[in-house]
């Protein structure tokens, strides 16, 4: 059933990372701070081969910094300012898409690539369902999405050909800037953009068989406050927007940066797709980074009700 989150004054999230895997794999919602960036963790399955083996508001004169897209009706500058007030070094990538009108209402760095963290689990889910998942696997997919379970993600990643899964899904969905990780097991290092995340949600809502669409949306709408790794995943959309939501969050770090993402379906009949991607210098503070995402969502909330 759809969730509606109460606003909260502060977030306590922990930017955990997970060394994940079927036998200790990495790519989670996060990478443990002590893990070496790019270090291989999942060993590809061994196979035997032969030797050859997705009415404008009052027009504003463009100024330095993000401005509304040509299609936009919402001003992105309050989101950028709010995120930066919480964490000055925040890099924000955001898109708000109105499914009812087919209109992009807001865009901030919509084509900039970010590390996906657990957002790649949406692709893992679509791919596994498309391969004819049985009842047991369908239950695992639901848990992977709602609880952001890294072990299940790693299991399915290996079963579904790892990086080739990303390439396959990019072609199927029409993703324009989504790329697999350089290291086989680091699925959280998949690269994607805010606009590509919107395209994934559009595909889920408009192109999947009803039973698969329902499984994914219900899992996202039932996401609990704390994920499988005990990270508090109610930052961003749940804490910042006064609306129904179905969310997929992401959090991760490598040796240089941290990413915290809040994405999902928002509003009655899931009218909007909201994507808030953020990147921060390592050491920015986990709680502060989470607050920056929530601050951007709160700034959006002040505008979204007027659309």
XYZ file of C-alpha atoms in Angstrom:
307
model
C 0.000 0.000 0.000
C 1.260 3.533 -0.673
C 3.209 5.209 2.125
C 3.036 8.820 3.298
C 5.963 10.127 5.342
C 5.914 12.646 8.142
C 8.487 15.405 8.024
C 11.397 14.973 10.279
C 13.734 17.697 11.552
C 16.854 15.727 11.134
C 18.163 12.593 9.684
C 20.446 10.214 11.400
C 21.219 8.059 8.450
C 24.435 6.210 8.390
C 26.260 6.194 5.094
C 27.119 2.572 5.438
C 28.614 0.623 2.722
C 28.370 -2.952 2.254
C 30.854 -5.433 1.187
C 28.282 -7.470 -0.488
C 28.030 -10.557 -2.275
C 27.195 -14.042 -2.590
C 30.527 -14.650 -0.866
C 31.422 -11.092 0.275
C 30.481 -8.879 -2.677
C 30.651 -5.097 -2.973
C 28.346 -2.594 -4.595
C 25.711 -1.917 -2.063
C 23.825 0.726 -0.876
C 27.431 1.321 -0.038
C 31.052 0.311 0.046
C 32.767 0.055 3.395
C 35.002 3.092 3.935
C 37.975 0.779 4.372
C 37.479 -0.957 1.059
C 39.800 0.052 -1.705
C 37.978 1.861 -4.476
C 37.535 -0.290 -7.495
C 38.819 -3.362 -5.748
C 37.333 -6.467 -7.287
C 35.058 -8.289 -4.935
C 32.835 -10.578 -6.946
C 34.628 -13.208 -8.931
C 32.818 -13.907 -12.191
C 31.365 -17.378 -12.496
C 33.827 -19.798 -14.064
C 32.702 -21.273 -17.317
C 34.419 -23.819 -19.498
C 35.215 -22.604 -22.964
C 37.327 -23.832 -25.777
C 40.835 -22.468 -26.088
C 39.622 -20.205 -28.891
C 37.370 -19.263 -26.907
C 12.542 8.916 -19.886
C 1.669 26.579 -18.324
C 5.321 27.635 -17.699
C 5.633 29.781 -14.616
C 6.482 33.424 -14.990
C 9.496 33.435 -17.196
C 12.761 34.144 -15.413
C 15.725 35.676 -17.164
C 18.572 33.166 -17.122
C 21.173 33.703 -14.423
C 24.342 31.818 -13.560
C 23.602 28.387 -12.179
C 20.712 25.998 -12.858
C 17.587 27.427 -14.457
C 14.301 25.769 -15.477
C 14.440 23.591 -18.543
C 12.500 24.727 -21.590
C 9.658 22.462 -20.588
C 9.918 23.273 -16.878
C 7.273 24.824 -14.677
C 9.272 24.517 -11.468
C 12.309 26.574 -10.500
C 15.274 24.328 -9.596
C 17.282 27.080 -7.934
C 15.643 26.696 -4.505
C 16.543 22.987 -4.549
C 20.169 23.707 -5.379
C 20.372 26.434 -2.729
C 18.722 24.282 -0.053
C 21.008 21.327 -0.712
C 24.094 23.550 -0.634
C 22.954 25.216 2.615
C 22.930 21.802 4.265
C 26.180 20.584 2.681
C 28.065 23.265 0.703
C 29.881 20.845 -1.580
C 26.750 19.037 -2.772
C 26.548 18.257 -6.464
C 22.863 17.818 -7.325
C 21.323 16.088 -10.311
C 17.529 16.242 -10.375
C 14.523 15.693 -12.583
C 10.811 15.941 -11.840
C 8.621 14.344 -14.482
C 4.824 14.648 -14.681
C 3.461 11.337 -15.917
C 0.012 12.830 -16.369
C 1.122 15.366 -18.962
C 4.350 13.741 -20.129
C 6.207 16.907 -19.135
C 9.579 17.405 -17.532
C 8.838 19.994 -14.863
C 12.340 20.510 -13.508
C 15.887 19.625 -14.432
C 19.218 20.162 -12.699
C 22.275 18.570 -14.321
C 19.910 15.906 -15.695
C 22.530 14.248 -17.904
C 25.436 14.221 -15.444
C 26.538 10.720 -14.527
C 26.502 9.602 -10.890
C 27.430 6.286 -9.334
C 24.166 4.410 -8.954
C 24.654 2.827 -5.529
C 21.474 0.790 -4.929
C 19.477 2.418 -7.731
C 20.897 -0.282 -9.999
C 18.655 -2.711 -8.109
C 15.788 -1.411 -10.251
C 17.601 -2.736 -13.324
C 18.438 -5.992 -11.582
C 14.741 -6.428 -10.728
C 13.467 -5.684 -14.237
C 16.013 -8.048 -15.763
C 15.282 -10.902 -13.349
C 11.515 -10.558 -13.837
C 11.966 -10.522 -17.584
C 13.791 -13.816 -17.361
C 10.748 -15.500 -15.846
C 11.420 -15.364 -12.112
C 9.773 -18.096 -10.056
C 7.896 -17.444 -6.805
C 11.002 -17.684 -4.656
C 12.931 -15.258 -6.834
C 9.984 -12.852 -6.968
C 9.964 -12.748 -3.158
C 13.683 -12.050 -3.191
C 13.199 -9.223 -5.691
C 10.548 -7.613 -3.487
C 12.851 -7.773 -0.463
C 15.822 -6.490 -2.448
C 13.832 -3.398 -3.443
C 12.010 -2.590 -0.202
C 14.832 -3.476 2.206
C 17.619 -2.591 -0.240
C 19.084 -6.021 0.443
C 22.612 -6.181 -0.940
C 23.103 -9.927 -0.659
C 20.111 -10.603 -2.887
C 21.291 -7.969 -5.346
C 24.685 -9.667 -5.541
C 23.131 -13.093 -6.019
C 20.953 -11.900 -8.900
C 23.815 -9.854 -10.341
C 25.909 -12.988 -10.711
C 23.012 -15.093 -12.000
C 22.072 -12.490 -14.613
C 25.533 -11.937 -16.074
C 26.681 -8.940 -14.022
C 27.735 -5.965 -16.168
C 26.021 -7.429 -19.223
C 22.760 -7.050 -17.314
C 23.254 -3.263 -17.323
C 24.010 -3.210 -21.033
C 20.975 -5.378 -21.734
C 18.644 -3.156 -19.693
C 20.036 0.047 -21.179
C 19.202 -1.256 -24.647
C 15.757 -2.544 -23.650
C 14.644 0.592 -21.800
C 16.421 3.115 -24.011
C 18.821 4.470 -21.405
C 21.228 6.943 -22.950
C 24.013 7.350 -20.397
C 23.860 4.267 -18.171
C 27.059 2.224 -18.132
C 28.141 -0.921 -16.285
C 30.836 -0.760 -13.621
C 34.450 -1.227 -14.615
C 34.907 -3.928 -11.976
C 32.681 -6.987 -12.304
C 31.360 -7.208 -8.752
C 30.968 -3.529 -7.913
C 27.389 -3.201 -9.127
C 26.949 0.000 -7.099
C 29.508 1.649 -9.389
C 27.133 1.439 -12.347
C 26.938 4.931 -13.840
C 23.603 6.598 -14.581
C 21.887 9.986 -14.902
C 18.751 11.560 -13.452
C 16.998 11.395 -16.825
C 17.863 7.743 -17.225
C 16.385 6.995 -13.788
C 13.164 8.667 -14.941
C 13.195 6.406 -18.000
C 13.500 3.354 -15.759
C 10.425 4.383 -13.748
C 8.496 5.098 -16.960
C 9.356 1.624 -18.194
C 8.211 0.037 -14.932
C 4.917 1.941 -15.015
C 4.118 1.672 -18.710
C 5.839 -1.368 -20.193
C 6.026 -4.193 -17.647
C 3.350 -6.892 -17.368
C 0.812 -5.937 -14.666
C 2.009 -8.529 -12.182
C 5.645 -7.370 -12.498
C 4.708 -3.692 -12.336
C 2.681 -4.356 -9.184
C 5.491 -6.306 -7.520
C 7.996 -3.489 -8.023
C 5.711 -0.588 -7.090
C 4.349 -2.352 -4.007
C 7.870 -3.142 -2.821
C 8.945 0.489 -3.242
C 5.805 1.744 -1.498
C 6.452 -0.557 1.461
C 10.072 0.441 2.038
C 10.668 0.517 5.805
C 12.519 3.297 7.596
C 15.640 1.190 8.028
C 17.173 -0.907 5.286
C 18.661 -4.378 5.608
C 22.037 -2.852 6.527
C 20.383 -0.614 9.181
C 20.866 2.551 7.131
C 17.962 4.969 7.624
C 16.462 5.292 4.159
C 13.793 7.905 4.869
C 15.969 10.852 3.809
C 15.017 12.900 0.757
C 11.538 12.118 -0.565
C 10.039 10.448 2.536
C 11.122 13.184 4.939
C 10.894 16.088 2.512
C 7.714 15.604 0.499
C 4.218 15.689 1.947
C 2.829 13.132 -0.479
C 2.398 9.435 -1.094
C 5.588 7.807 -2.240
C 7.145 4.612 -3.537
C 10.907 4.997 -3.218
C 14.216 3.513 -4.222
C 17.084 5.091 -2.346
C 20.827 4.710 -2.743
C 23.908 5.400 -0.631
C 27.525 4.563 -1.249
C 31.084 5.801 -0.963
C 34.438 5.147 -2.549
C 37.862 6.554 -1.688
C 36.955 10.052 -2.887
C 33.215 10.706 -2.839
C 29.927 9.736 -1.241
C 26.611 9.513 -3.061
C 23.131 9.657 -1.538
C 20.137 9.368 -3.861
C 16.398 9.633 -3.301
C 14.130 8.599 -6.168
C 10.616 7.360 -6.682
C 6.991 7.733 -7.634
C 5.152 10.525 -5.853
C 1.584 11.743 -5.486
C -1.901 10.450 -6.204
C -1.923 7.726 -8.842
C 1.867 8.053 -8.879
C 1.639 11.198 -10.984
C 5.249 12.303 -10.588
C 8.631 10.708 -10.950
C 11.075 12.504 -8.652
C 14.812 11.900 -8.940
C 17.301 13.552 -6.582
C 20.900 12.406 -7.060
C 23.701 13.865 -4.947
C 27.453 13.544 -4.716
C 29.646 14.831 -1.882
C 33.353 14.810 -1.030
C 34.309 11.910 1.188
C 34.288 13.056 4.805
C 31.403 15.492 4.346
C 29.497 13.723 7.100
C 26.834 11.122 6.517
C 24.056 12.895 8.393
C 24.872 16.210 6.712
C 24.771 14.650 3.248
C 21.409 13.035 3.974
C 20.108 16.412 5.202
C 21.111 17.994 1.901
C 18.930 15.548 -0.029
C 16.004 16.149 2.323
C 16.499 19.927 2.059
C 16.231 19.675 -1.732
C 13.082 17.564 -1.402
C 11.550 20.070 1.028
C 12.271 22.904 -1.389
C 10.566 20.907 -4.101
C 7.578 20.271 -1.840
C 6.962 24.025 -1.610
C 6.535 24.185 -5.386
C 5.050 20.817 -6.322
C 1.700 21.495 -4.686
C 1.120 24.445 -7.009
C 1.455 22.406 -10.210
